[in-house]
CSV table of C-alpha atoms in Angstrom, one decimal:
chain,number,residue,atom,x,y,z
A,250,UNK,CA,-5.1,6.4,34.2
A,251,UNK,CA,-5.4,10.2,33.0
A,252,UNK,CA,-8.9,11.7,33.8
A,253,UNK,CA,-10.6,13.6,30.6
A,254,UNK,CA,-10.5,17.0,31.0
A,255,UNK,CA,-13.7,19.1,31.3
A,256,UNK,CA,-13.5,22.0,28.5
A,257,UNK,CA,-14.8,25.7,29.6
A,258,UNK,CA,-16.4,27.6,26.9
A,259,UNK,CA,-14.0,30.2,27.1
A,260,UNK,CA,-12.6,32.1,23.6
A,261,UNK,CA,-9.4,30.2,24.6
A,262,UNK,CA,-11.1,26.5,24.1
A,263,UNK,CA,-12.6,28.1,21.3
A,264,UNK,CA,-9.7,28.6,19.6
A,265,UNK,CA,-8.1,25.2,20.6
A,266,UNK,CA,-11.4,23.7,19.2
A,267,UNK,CA,-10.7,25.1,15.6
A,268,UNK,CA,-7.2,23.9,15.9
A,269,UNK,CA,-8.1,20.3,16.5
A,270,UNK,CA,-11.2,20.8,14.2
A,271,UNK,CA,-8.7,21.8,11.0
A,272,UNK,CA,-6.3,19.2,12.0
A,273,UNK,CA,-8.6,16.6,12.0
A,274,UNK,CA,-10.0,17.4,8.9
A,275,UNK,CA,-6.1,17.9,7.5
A,276,UNK,CA,-5.7,14.0,8.6
A,277,UNK,CA,-8.6,12.5,8.3
A,278,UNK,CA,-10.3,14.2,5.3
A,279,UNK,CA,-13.9,12.3,4.1
A,280,UNK,CA,-14.1,8.6,4.6
A,281,UNK,CA,-15.3,5.7,3.5
A,282,UNK,CA,-14.6,2.0,4.9
A,283,UNK,CA,-11.0,3.7,6.4
A,284,UNK,CA,-10.0,4.9,2.9
A,285,UNK,CA,-9.8,8.7,2.0
A,286,UNK,CA,-11.3,9.8,-0.6
A,287,UNK,CA,-9.5,13.3,-1.5
A,288,UNK,CA,-10.3,14.5,-4.8
A,289,UNK,CA,-6.7,15.3,-5.4
A,290,UNK,CA,-6.7,11.5,-5.9
A,291,UNK,CA,-9.5,11.1,-7.5
A,292,UNK,CA,-9.1,13.8,-9.9
A,293,UNK,CA,-5.6,12.1,-10.6
A,294,UNK,CA,-7.1,8.7,-10.9
A,295,UNK,CA,-9.2,10.1,-13.8
A,296,UNK,CA,-6.1,11.7,-15.8
A,297,UNK,CA,-4.0,9.4,-18.2
A,298,UNK,CA,-1.1,10.8,-16.4
A,299,UNK,CA,0.9,9.3,-13.8
A,300,UNK,CA,2.6,5.4,-13.7
A,301,UNK,CA,5.6,3.5,-13.9
A,302,UNK,CA,7.7,4.0,-16.8
A,303,UNK,CA,10.2,0.4,-17.2
A,304,UNK,CA,10.9,-1.8,-19.8
A,305,UNK,CA,8.1,-3.0,-22.3
A,306,UNK,CA,5.4,-1.3,-19.6
A,307,UNK,CA,4.0,2.2,-19.7
A,308,UNK,CA,4.7,5.9,-19.3
A,309,UNK,CA,5.2,8.2,-16.8
A,310,UNK,CA,4.3,11.8,-17.1
A,311,UNK,CA,5.2,14.4,-14.5
A,312,UNK,CA,2.9,15.0,-12.0
A,313,UNK,CA,2.6,18.0,-10.2
A,314,UNK,CA,3.6,18.5,-6.6
A,315,UNK,CA,1.3,18.0,-4.0
A,316,UNK,CA,0.0,21.2,-2.6
A,317,UNK,CA,0.7,21.5,1.6
A,318,UNK,CA,-1.7,20.0,3.7
A,319,UNK,CA,-3.3,22.6,6.4
A,320,UNK,CA,-1.9,22.8,8.9
A,321,UNK,CA,-2.7,24.4,12.8
A,322,UNK,CA,0.2,26.4,12.6
A,323,UNK,CA,-1.6,28.0,9.9
A,324,UNK,CA,-4.8,28.3,11.8
A,325,UNK,CA,-3.2,29.9,14.2
A,326,UNK,CA,-1.5,32.7,12.9
A,327,UNK,CA,-5.2,33.8,11.3
A,328,UNK,CA,-6.6,34.2,14.5
A,329,UNK,CA,-3.5,35.5,15.9
A,330,UNK,CA,-2.3,33.0,18.4
A,331,UNK,CA,1.2,32.9,18.8
A,332,UNK,CA,2.5,29.5,16.9
A,333,UNK,CA,4.9,28.7,19.6
A,334,UNK,CA,1.7,27.7,22.1
A,335,UNK,CA,1.8,23.9,20.2
A,336,UNK,CA,5.6,23.3,21.6
A,337,UNK,CA,4.6,24.3,25.2
A,338,UNK,CA,4.7,21.6,27.9
A,339,UNK,CA,0.8,20.6,28.6
A,340,UNK,CA,-0.6,19.0,31.3
A,341,UNK,CA,1.4,15.8,30.6
A,342,UNK,CA,2.4,13.1,33.8
A,343,UNK,CA,5.2,14.3,35.6
A,344,UNK,CA,6.6,11.1,34.9
A,345,UNK,CA,5.0,9.0,32.2
A,346,UNK,CA,6.9,6.1,33.6
A,347,UNK,CA,4.4,6.2,36.6
A,348,UNK,CA,1.6,5.7,34.5
A,349,UNK,CA,3.1,3.6,31.3
A,350,UNK,CA,5.2,1.5,33.8
A,351,UNK,CA,2.9,-0.9,35.3
A,352,UNK,CA,1.1,-1.4,32.3
A,353,UNK,CA,4.1,-2.4,30.3
A,354,UNK,CA,5.1,-5.0,33.0
A,355,UNK,CA,2.0,-7.0,32.0
A,356,UNK,CA,2.6,-10.4,31.4
A,357,UNK,CA,0.3,-10.3,28.8
A,358,UNK,CA,2.8,-8.3,26.7
A,359,UNK,CA,5.5,-10.9,27.0
A,360,UNK,CA,9.4,-10.5,29.4
A,361,UNK,CA,10.5,-7.5,27.1
A,362,UNK,CA,8.0,-5.1,25.6
A,363,UNK,CA,9.6,-2.0,24.0
A,364,UNK,CA,7.8,1.2,24.0
A,365,UNK,CA,8.4,5.0,22.4
A,366,UNK,CA,6.1,7.9,22.8
A,367,UNK,CA,7.0,11.1,21.4
A,368,UNK,CA,5.6,14.7,21.4
A,369,UNK,CA,5.2,15.2,17.3
A,370,UNK,CA,5.4,19.0,17.0
A,371,UNK,CA,8.9,18.9,19.1
A,372,UNK,CA,10.6,15.3,18.7
A,373,UNK,CA,10.7,14.8,21.7
A,374,UNK,CA,10.6,11.3,23.5
A,375,UNK,CA,7.9,12.0,26.4
A,376,UNK,CA,9.0,8.6,27.3
A,377,UNK,CA,11.3,5.7,26.2
A,378,UNK,CA,12.0,1.6,27.2
A,379,UNK,CA,14.5,-0.5,25.3
A,380,UNK,CA,12.8,1.8,22.2
A,381,UNK,CA,16.4,1.5,20.4
A,382,UNK,CA,16.0,-2.2,21.0
A,383,UNK,CA,15.5,-4.1,17.2
A,384,UNK,CA,12.4,-6.2,17.9
A,385,UNK,CA,10.1,-8.2,15.1
A,386,UNK,CA,7.8,-5.5,14.2
A,387,UNK,CA,4.8,-7.5,12.3
A,388,UNK,CA,2.6,-5.4,10.0
A,389,UNK,CA,4.0,-1.9,11.8
A,390,UNK,CA,6.4,-2.2,9.0
A,391,UNK,CA,3.9,-0.9,6.9
A,392,UNK,CA,4.5,2.4,8.2
A,393,UNK,CA,8.3,2.3,7.2
A,394,UNK,CA,6.7,0.7,3.6
A,395,UNK,CA,4.7,3.4,3.3
A,396,UNK,CA,6.7,6.4,3.9
A,397,UNK,CA,9.3,4.9,1.8
A,398,UNK,CA,6.7,5.0,-0.9
A,399,UNK,CA,5.6,8.3,-0.9
A,400,UNK,CA,9.3,9.5,-0.5
A,401,UNK,CA,10.7,7.3,-3.5
A,402,UNK,CA,7.5,7.8,-5.3
A,403,UNK,CA,5.5,11.0,-4.7
A,404,UNK,CA,2.3,10.5,-3.6
A,405,UNK,CA,0.4,11.3,-6.7
A,406,UNK,CA,2.6,8.4,-9.0
A,407,UNK,CA,0.3,5.5,-10.1
A,408,UNK,CA,1.6,1.8,-11.9
A,409,UNK,CA,0.7,1.1,-15.6
A,410,UNK,CA,-0.5,-1.9,-16.5
A,411,UNK,CA,0.1,-2.0,-19.8
A,412,UNK,CA,-0.6,-4.3,-23.6
A,413,UNK,CA,1.4,-4.0,-25.9
A,414,UNK,CA,2.4,-5.8,-29.6
A,415,UNK,CA,4.9,-5.9,-32.4
A,416,UNK,CA,2.6,-6.6,-35.2
A,417,UNK,CA,1.7,-3.3,-36.6
A,418,UNK,CA,-0.1,-5.3,-39.6
A,419,UNK,CA,-1.8,-8.4,-39.9
A,420,UNK,CA,-1.4,-10.5,-42.5
A,421,UNK,CA,-3.2,-9.4,-46.2
A,422,UNK,CA,-5.7,-12.4,-47.1
A,423,UNK,CA,-3.9,-12.5,-50.5
A,424,UNK,CA,-1.2,-13.0,-49.0
A,425,UNK,CA,-2.9,-15.6,-46.9
A,426,UNK,CA,-4.4,-17.3,-49.9
A,427,UNK,CA,-0.9,-17.7,-51.6
A,428,UNK,CA,0.5,-19.7,-48.5
A,429,UNK,CA,-2.8,-21.8,-49.0
A,430,UNK,CA,-2.4,-22.3,-53.1
A,431,UNK,CA,1.4,-22.6,-52.9
A,432,UNK,CA,1.8,-25.7,-50.4
A,433,UNK,CA,-1.2,-28.0,-49.6
A,434,UNK,CA,0.9,-29.9,-47.3
A,435,UNK,CA,2.1,-26.8,-45.0
A,436,UNK,CA,-2.7,-26.0,-45.0
A,437,UNK,CA,-2.8,-29.9,-43.8
A,438,UNK,CA,-0.1,-29.3,-41.0
A,439,UNK,CA,-1.1,-26.2,-39.5
A,440,UNK,CA,-3.8,-26.1,-36.6
A,441,UNK,CA,-7.1,-25.4,-36.6
A,442,UNK,CA,-6.0,-21.9,-34.6
A,443,UNK,CA,-4.4,-20.7,-37.5
A,444,UNK,CA,-6.5,-21.2,-40.0
A,445,UNK,CA,-8.9,-19.3,-41.9
A,446,UNK,CA,-8.1,-15.6,-43.4
A,447,UNK,CA,-6.1,-14.1,-40.7
A,448,UNK,CA,-3.0,-14.8,-38.8
A,449,UNK,CA,-3.1,-14.4,-35.7
A,450,UNK,CA,-1.3,-11.3,-34.2
A,451,UNK,CA,0.6,-11.8,-30.8
A,452,UNK,CA,-0.2,-9.0,-28.1
A,453,UNK,CA,1.6,-9.0,-24.5
A,454,UNK,CA,0.0,-8.6,-21.1
A,455,UNK,CA,2.8,-6.3,-19.4
A,456,UNK,CA,2.5,-6.6,-15.5
A,457,UNK,CA,3.7,-3.1,-13.9
A,458,UNK,CA,3.6,-4.5,-10.0
A,459,UNK,CA,0.1,-3.6,-9.7
A,460,UNK,CA,-1.7,-5.5,-7.0
A,461,UNK,CA,-5.0,-3.6,-6.4
A,462,UNK,CA,-5.5,-4.7,-10.3
A,463,UNK,CA,-9.4,-5.6,-10.3
A,464,UNK,CA,-11.5,-7.7,-13.2
A,465,UNK,CA,-12.9,-4.0,-13.6
A,466,UNK,CA,-10.1,-2.2,-14.6
A,467,UNK,CA,-9.0,-5.2,-16.5
A,468,UNK,CA,-12.2,-5.3,-18.7
A,469,UNK,CA,-11.9,-1.5,-19.0
A,470,UNK,CA,-7.8,-2.3,-20.4
A,471,UNK,CA,-9.2,-5.9,-22.4
A,472,UNK,CA,-11.9,-3.7,-24.4
A,473,UNK,CA,-9.7,-0.5,-24.9
A,474,UNK,CA,-7.1,-3.5,-26.6
A,475,UNK,CA,-10.0,-4.8,-28.4
A,476,UNK,CA,-10.7,-1.2,-30.1
A,477,UNK,CA,-7.2,-0.5,-30.4
A,478,UNK,CA,-7.1,-3.9,-32.5
A,479,UNK,CA,-10.0,-3.5,-34.3
A,480,UNK,CA,-8.9,-0.6,-35.6
A,481,UNK,CA,-5.9,-2.0,-37.0
A,482,UNK,CA,-8.4,-4.7,-39.0
A,483,UNK,CA,-7.3,-7.3,-36.0
A,484,UNK,CA,-10.0,-10.0,-34.6
A,485,UNK,CA,-7.4,-12.7,-33.8
A,486,UNK,CA,-4.8,-12.5,-31.4
A,487,UNK,CA,-2.6,-15.0,-29.4
A,488,UNK,CA,-2.3,-13.3,-25.9
A,489,UNK,CA,1.6,-13.8,-24.0
A,490,UNK,CA,1.5,-12.2,-20.7
A,491,UNK,CA,5.2,-10.3,-19.0
A,492,UNK,CA,6.4,-10.8,-15.5
A,493,UNK,CA,9.5,-9.5,-16.0
A,494,UNK,CA,9.8,-6.5,-14.1
A,495,UNK,CA,9.9,-8.6,-10.5
A,496,UNK,CA,13.2,-11.0,-9.9
A,497,UNK,CA,13.6,-13.4,-7.2
A,498,UNK,CA,11.7,-15.9,-5.6
A,499,UNK,CA,8.0,-15.5,-5.8
A,500,UNK,CA,6.7,-17.1,-2.7
A,501,UNK,CA,7.1,-14.8,0.4
A,502,UNK,CA,9.7,-16.7,3.0
A,503,UNK,CA,6.5,-17.6,5.3
A,504,UNK,CA,5.6,-19.8,2.6
A,505,UNK,CA,2.1,-20.5,0.8
A,506,UNK,CA,-0.3,-18.3,3.1
A,507,UNK,CA,-3.7,-17.0,2.9
A,508,UNK,CA,-2.3,-13.5,3.8
A,509,UNK,CA,-0.4,-13.1,0.9
A,510,UNK,CA,-0.4,-14.2,-2.8
A,511,UNK,CA,3.0,-15.0,-4.7
A,512,UNK,CA,4.8,-12.1,-5.3
A,513,UNK,CA,4.4,-11.2,-8.8
A,514,UNK,CA,4.1,-8.3,-11.2
A,515,UNK,CA,0.8,-9.0,-12.4
A,516,UNK,CA,-2.4,-10.4,-10.3
A,517,UNK,CA,-5.9,-9.8,-10.3
A,518,UNK,CA,-8.0,-9.6,-7.2
A,519,UNK,CA,-5.1,-10.6,-5.2
A,520,UNK,CA,-5.2,-13.8,-6.6
A,521,UNK,CA,-8.0,-14.4,-4.2
A,522,UNK,CA,-10.0,-17.7,-5.1
A,523,UNK,CA,-13.3,-16.8,-3.2
A,524,UNK,CA,-14.0,-13.3,-4.5
A,525,UNK,CA,-13.6,-11.1,-2.1
A,526,UNK,CA,-11.1,-8.9,-3.0
A,527,UNK,CA,-13.1,-5.4,-3.5
A,528,UNK,CA,-11.8,-2.1,-2.0
A,529,UNK,CA,-12.4,-2.7,1.1
A,530,UNK,CA,-11.7,-6.0,3.3
A,531,UNK,CA,-10.1,-7.9,6.0
A,532,UNK,CA,-8.8,-11.8,6.9
A,533,UNK,CA,-7.2,-13.8,4.7
A,534,UNK,CA,-8.6,-16.0,1.5
A,535,UNK,CA,-7.3,-18.7,-0.7
A,536,UNK,CA,-4.9,-17.3,-2.9
A,537,UNK,CA,-4.3,-19.0,-6.0
A,538,UNK,CA,-0.7,-20.6,-7.2
A,539,UNK,CA,-0.8,-18.9,-10.6
A,540,UNK,CA,-1.6,-15.2,-10.1
A,541,UNK,CA,-0.2,-13.8,-12.9
A,542,UNK,CA,-1.5,-16.6,-15.5
A,543,UNK,CA,-5.0,-16.5,-13.7
A,544,UNK,CA,-5.0,-12.6,-14.6
A,545,UNK,CA,-3.8,-13.5,-18.2
A,546,UNK,CA,-7.0,-16.2,-18.5
A,547,UNK,CA,-9.3,-13.6,-17.3
A,548,UNK,CA,-8.0,-10.5,-20.1
A,549,UNK,CA,-8.0,-13.0,-22.7
A,550,UNK,CA,-11.4,-13.8,-22.0
A,551,UNK,CA,-12.5,-10.2,-21.6
A,552,UNK,CA,-10.8,-9.1,-25.2
A,553,UNK,CA,-14.0,-11.6,-26.5
A,554,UNK,CA,-16.8,-9.1,-25.3
A,555,UNK,CA,-14.8,-6.9,-27.4
A,556,UNK,CA,-15.1,-8.7,-30.1
A,557,UNK,CA,-11.1,-10.1,-30.4
A,558,UNK,CA,-11.2,-13.7,-30.1
A,559,UNK,CA,-7.8,-15.7,-29.1
A,560,UNK,CA,-6.0,-18.4,-30.8
A,561,UNK,CA,-4.6,-20.1,-27.7
A,562,UNK,CA,-4.0,-20.2,-24.1
A,563,UNK,CA,-2.1,-17.0,-22.6
A,564,UNK,CA,1.3,-18.2,-22.5
A,565,UNK,CA,4.4,-16.7,-20.5
A,566,UNK,CA,6.9,-14.2,-22.6
A,567,UNK,CA,8.5,-11.1,-22.3
A,568,UNK,CA,7.3,-7.9,-24.8
A,569,UNK,CA,9.8,-7.0,-27.7
A,570,UNK,CA,11.8,-4.1,-27.1
A,571,UNK,CA,10.2,-2.3,-30.2
A,572,UNK,CA,6.8,-3.1,-29.2
A,573,UNK,CA,3.9,-0.5,-29.8
A,574,UNK,CA,1.5,0.1,-26.7
A,575,UNK,CA,-2.0,-0.5,-27.6
A,576,UNK,CA,-4.3,0.2,-24.4
A,577,UNK,CA,-2.6,1.1,-20.9
A,578,UNK,CA,-4.8,0.9,-16.8
A,579,UNK,CA,-3.2,2.9,-14.0
A,580,UNK,CA,-3.3,2.0,-10.4
A,581,UNK,CA,-5.1,4.4,-7.8
A,582,UNK,CA,-2.4,7.0,-6.5
A,583,UNK,CA,0.6,6.0,-4.2
A,584,UNK,CA,-1.2,8.0,-1.4
A,585,UNK,CA,-4.4,5.6,-2.1
A,586,UNK,CA,-2.7,2.6,-2.3
A,587,UNK,CA,-0.6,3.9,1.0
A,588,UNK,CA,-4.3,4.1,2.6
A,589,UNK,CA,-5.3,1.0,1.9
A,590,UNK,CA,-2.3,-1.1,3.0
A,591,UNK,CA,-2.4,0.4,6.3
A,592,UNK,CA,-6.0,0.6,7.1
A,593,UNK,CA,-6.4,-3.3,5.7
A,594,UNK,CA,-3.6,-3.8,6.8
A,595,UNK,CA,-2.8,-5.4,2.7
A,596,UNK,CA,0.0,-7.6,2.5
A,597,UNK,CA,-0.1,-7.4,-1.4
A,598,UNK,CA,0.0,-4.0,-1.6
A,599,UNK,CA,3.1,-3.8,0.9
A,600,UNK,CA,5.3,-6.2,-1.2
A,601,UNK,CA,4.1,-4.1,-4.5
A,602,UNK,CA,4.9,-0.5,-3.0
A,603,UNK,CA,8.6,-1.5,-1.8
A,604,UNK,CA,9.3,-3.5,-5.2
A,605,UNK,CA,8.2,0.3,-6.6
A,606,UNK,CA,11.0,1.8,-3.9
A,607,UNK,CA,13.4,-0.7,-5.8
A,608,UNK,CA,12.6,-0.2,-9.3
A,609,UNK,CA,12.6,3.7,-8.8
A,610,UNK,CA,15.8,4.1,-7.5
A,611,UNK,CA,17.9,1.7,-9.7
A,612,UNK,CA,17.6,-1.8,-7.9
A,613,UNK,CA,16.2,-5.4,-8.6
A,614,UNK,CA,12.3,-5.8,-8.0
A,615,UNK,CA,13.0,-8.7,-5.2
A,616,UNK,CA,13.3,-9.2,-1.2
A,617,UNK,CA,16.8,-8.8,-1.4
A,618,UNK,CA,16.7,-5.1,-3.8
A,619,UNK,CA,13.6,-4.2,-2.2
A,620,UNK,CA,15.0,-4.3,1.7
A,621,UNK,CA,18.1,-2.4,0.6
A,622,UNK,CA,15.7,0.5,-1.2
A,623,UNK,CA,13.8,1.1,1.4
A,624,UNK,CA,16.5,1.5,4.0
A,625,UNK,CA,18.7,3.4,1.7
A,626,UNK,CA,15.6,5.8,1.3
A,627,UNK,CA,14.8,5.9,5.1
A,628,UNK,CA,18.5,6.4,6.0
A,629,UNK,CA,18.3,9.6,3.4
A,630,UNK,CA,15.3,11.0,5.4
A,631,UNK,CA,17.6,11.0,8.1
A,632,UNK,CA,15.5,8.6,10.3
A,633,UNK,CA,17.4,6.1,13.2
A,634,UNK,CA,17.5,3.4,10.6
A,635,UNK,CA,20.7,1.1,13.0
A,636,UNK,CA,19.5,-1.6,13.6
A,637,UNK,CA,16.8,-2.1,11.4
A,638,UNK,CA,15.9,-5.5,8.8
A,639,UNK,CA,13.5,-4.5,6.3
A,640,UNK,CA,13.4,-8.1,4.9
A,641,UNK,CA,10.1,-7.4,3.3
A,642,UNK,CA,7.6,-4.7,2.9
A,643,UNK,CA,4.5,-6.6,4.8
A,644,UNK,CA,5.6,-7.6,7.9
A,645,UNK,CA,5.3,-11.2,7.1
A,646,UNK,CA,8.9,-12.0,7.4
A,647,UNK,CA,9.9,-12.7,10.9
A,648,UNK,CA,13.3,-12.2,10.8
A,649,UNK,CA,12.0,-8.4,10.3
A,650,UNK,CA,13.6,-6.1,12.8
A,651,UNK,CA,13.0,-2.2,13.9
A,652,UNK,CA,12.8,-0.1,17.1
A,653,UNK,CA,9.6,1.5,18.6
A,654,UNK,CA,11.9,4.5,18.3
A,655,UNK,CA,12.2,4.1,14.8
A,656,UNK,CA,8.7,3.8,14.4
A,657,UNK,CA,7.7,7.1,16.1
A,658,UNK,CA,10.4,8.5,14.2
A,659,UNK,CA,8.7,7.5,11.0
A,660,UNK,CA,5.0,9.1,12.4
A,661,UNK,CA,6.4,12.3,13.1
A,662,UNK,CA,8.0,12.7,10.1
A,663,UNK,CA,4.9,12.0,8.4
A,664,UNK,CA,3.7,15.2,10.2
A,665,UNK,CA,6.4,17.0,9.3
A,666,UNK,CA,4.8,20.7,7.9
A,667,UNK,CA,7.7,20.4,5.3
A,668,UNK,CA,6.8,16.8,4.2
A,669,UNK,CA,3.0,17.2,3.0
A,670,UNK,CA,3.7,14.0,0.5
A,671,UNK,CA,3.7,11.9,3.4
A,672,UNK,CA,0.6,12.7,5.1
A,673,UNK,CA,-1.1,9.3,3.8
A,674,UNK,CA,0.7,7.9,6.5
A,675,UNK,CA,-1.4,9.3,9.3
A,676,UNK,CA,-4.3,9.6,7.1
A,677,UNK,CA,-4.5,6.0,6.3
A,678,UNK,CA,-4.3,4.5,9.9
A,679,UNK,CA,-6.7,2.8,11.4
A,680,UNK,CA,-9.5,4.7,13.8
A,681,UNK,CA,-9.7,3.0,17.0
A,682,UNK,CA,-13.2,1.1,17.4
A,683,UNK,CA,-14.1,1.9,13.7
A,684,UNK,CA,-12.2,1.1,10.7
A,685,UNK,CA,-9.6,-1.2,9.6
A,686,UNK,CA,-8.3,-3.3,11.6
A,687,UNK,CA,-8.5,-1.5,14.8
A,688,UNK,CA,-12.5,-1.8,14.4
A,689,UNK,CA,-13.4,-4.3,16.8
A,690,UNK,CA,-11.2,-3.0,19.5
A,691,UNK,CA,-10.8,-0.6,22.1
A,692,UNK,CA,-14.2,-1.9,23.3
A,693,UNK,CA,-13.6,-3.3,26.2
A,694,UNK,CA,-12.6,-1.3,30.2
A,695,UNK,CA,-10.3,1.6,30.6
A,696,UNK,CA,-9.3,0.9,26.7
A,697,UNK,CA,-12.5,2.2,25.7
A,698,UNK,CA,-11.2,5.4,26.3
A,699,UNK,CA,-9.5,5.3,23.1
A,700,UNK,CA,-12.2,4.8,20.7
A,701,UNK,CA,-12.6,7.2,17.7
A,702,UNK,CA,-9.7,9.4,19.6
A,703,UNK,CA,-6.5,7.0,18.6
A,704,UNK,CA,-5.4,5.8,14.9
A,705,UNK,CA,-2.5,3.6,14.8
A,706,UNK,CA,-1.4,0.1,12.7
A,707,UNK,CA,-1.4,-3.4,14.4
A,708,UNK,CA,0.8,-6.1,13.7
A,709,UNK,CA,0.6,-9.4,14.8
A,710,UNK,CA,1.9,-12.8,14.2
A,711,UNK,CA,2.7,-15.9,16.6
A,712,UNK,CA,3.8,-14.6,19.8
A,713,UNK,CA,4.7,-10.9,18.4
A,714,UNK,CA,1.8,-8.0,19.2
A,715,UNK,CA,2.5,-4.5,18.0
A,716,UNK,CA,0.5,-1.3,17.9
A,717,UNK,CA,1.8,2.1,16.7
A,718,UNK,CA,0.5,5.5,16.4
A,719,UNK,CA,-1.1,8.8,17.1
A,720,UNK,CA,-3.6,10.3,19.6
A,721,UNK,CA,-3.9,13.8,20.7
A,722,UNK,CA,-3.1,14.0,24.7
A,723,UNK,CA,-3.6,16.5,27.1
A,724,UNK,CA,-3.2,19.8,25.8
A,725,UNK,CA,-3.8,18.8,22.3
A,726,UNK,CA,-0.3,18.1,21.6
A,727,UNK,CA,-0.4,15.7,18.9
A,728,UNK,CA,1.7,12.1,20.0
A,729,UNK,CA,2.9,9.6,18.4
A,730,UNK,CA,3.6,6.5,20.4
A,731,UNK,CA,4.8,2.2,19.4
A,732,UNK,CA,4.7,-0.2,21.4
A,733,UNK,CA,6.3,-4.1,20.5
A,734,UNK,CA,5.9,-7.3,22.2
A,735,UNK,CA,7.6,-10.5,21.8
A,736,UNK,CA,6.7,-14.3,23.2
A,737,UNK,CA,3.3,-12.6,24.3
A,738,UNK,CA,1.1,-16.2,25.5
A,739,UNK,CA,-1.8,-15.0,24.0
A,740,UNK,CA,-3.1,-12.6,20.8
A,741,UNK,CA,-6.2,-11.6,22.2
A,742,UNK,CA,-4.7,-10.8,25.8
A,743,UNK,CA,-1.8,-8.7,24.2
A,744,UNK,CA,-4.0,-6.7,22.3
A,745,UNK,CA,-6.3,-5.8,24.9
A,746,UNK,CA,-2.8,-4.5,26.3
A,747,UNK,CA,-1.7,-2.3,24.1
A,748,UNK,CA,-5.4,-1.1,23.7
A,749,UNK,CA,-4.9,0.1,27.1
A,750,UNK,CA,-1.4,1.4,26.8
A,751,UNK,CA,-2.4,3.3,24.1
A,752,UNK,CA,-5.4,4.7,25.8
A,753,UNK,CA,-3.5,6.0,28.7
A,754,UNK,CA,-2.2,8.6,26.7
A,755,UNK,CA,-6.1,10.3,25.2
A,756,UNK,CA,-6.2,13.8,26.7
């Protein structure tokens, strides 16, 4: 266990404190239930720009490149301190193997755990044990999902959900009366839904893949749609819903599961049946078998609030190619989606984001297409993807494989001053003992020293436990770490062992 250092109030420590403070602000920002609420993201969410341009869907407008995040190097320049001081070897143990080795030998971590510890500033691997061995990552794979999404889409990109119609005019009353008078037999054969002075206009709700679409956003979309219809003199419609953006199986290979809804381009409340979907939540919940159909039903109901009635139950159908857009709603920026996914280990967002990467790079929005797209994006970033198998975006697939070396490389790349668009990977990591999936951890024994100081993504499947994140180590060095364990006998003791490992790196 590393002994905590007592810092003296000297001019040198004042400089170091300013550096750490600047880094903390840059990486953390103001937090609310684990979500960074950057003003840039808020402003982007209010603007009608962004979104995806998909067939039959919304539009995509250019967004300004994100400004580089403040860095410790910039602060040091202003204070006149040498930037190279960040890379000077600090007070790390002469051999981390003496510190981490015995803990990695714990039977709680299974027979052959893997580990990697990297100095983020230099990229130097300070410790490695089976660091190049591909292992099941569980939810730590979401770090790869986040990097690929931010790289391919950009932090300001937003996902559009649209409503379109191919009918530009309602049928005139004169025409309608003419039909009635001309053919009484036709009148008698009509359904009650089609009677009246107005032929229903057909509209299509087009899913764009926003896994965070909620009732509030859907209500706004329905009201905007109703307003646009009333402006056209339309008060009665039939509703179709289009989920053709995604292809391949809807069910995750894990099968029906409370941890994830069927993967579809349209859903509201993430298909949860207990109304637990909100900005911050954790844990499984019963899921709908038809989240797209349920979302369309809710949309049709909300149209009524805007004074537009529906003549039939919404039906599945593809939007016409020549359709006019009536209304659109956008997700929060990808930067905010990434943070929410990482903080809460949100599986639905993970599967949505990898499909957005596939669409952006011209591949099918399916499990297979997403795997190809994400691995290609990481390879483009010159990351060590050899041996990696990214079969999904959530980590629920037990056939996923990743190395601890790749995980630390992903974290280091996210901290690269040349890659400010990747910074939400770091700001979205849960804080030990305080937020997200780490809220209830780091509360016992030696691991308590990591509370509030470690930020990390967790991973848990039966027999699989993982932890990957960042910590400020001795001398102020930002360290990235990753620990992977398979065949662990029990999740609770495995998690405690991982917490103790990471706490050893705290300064």
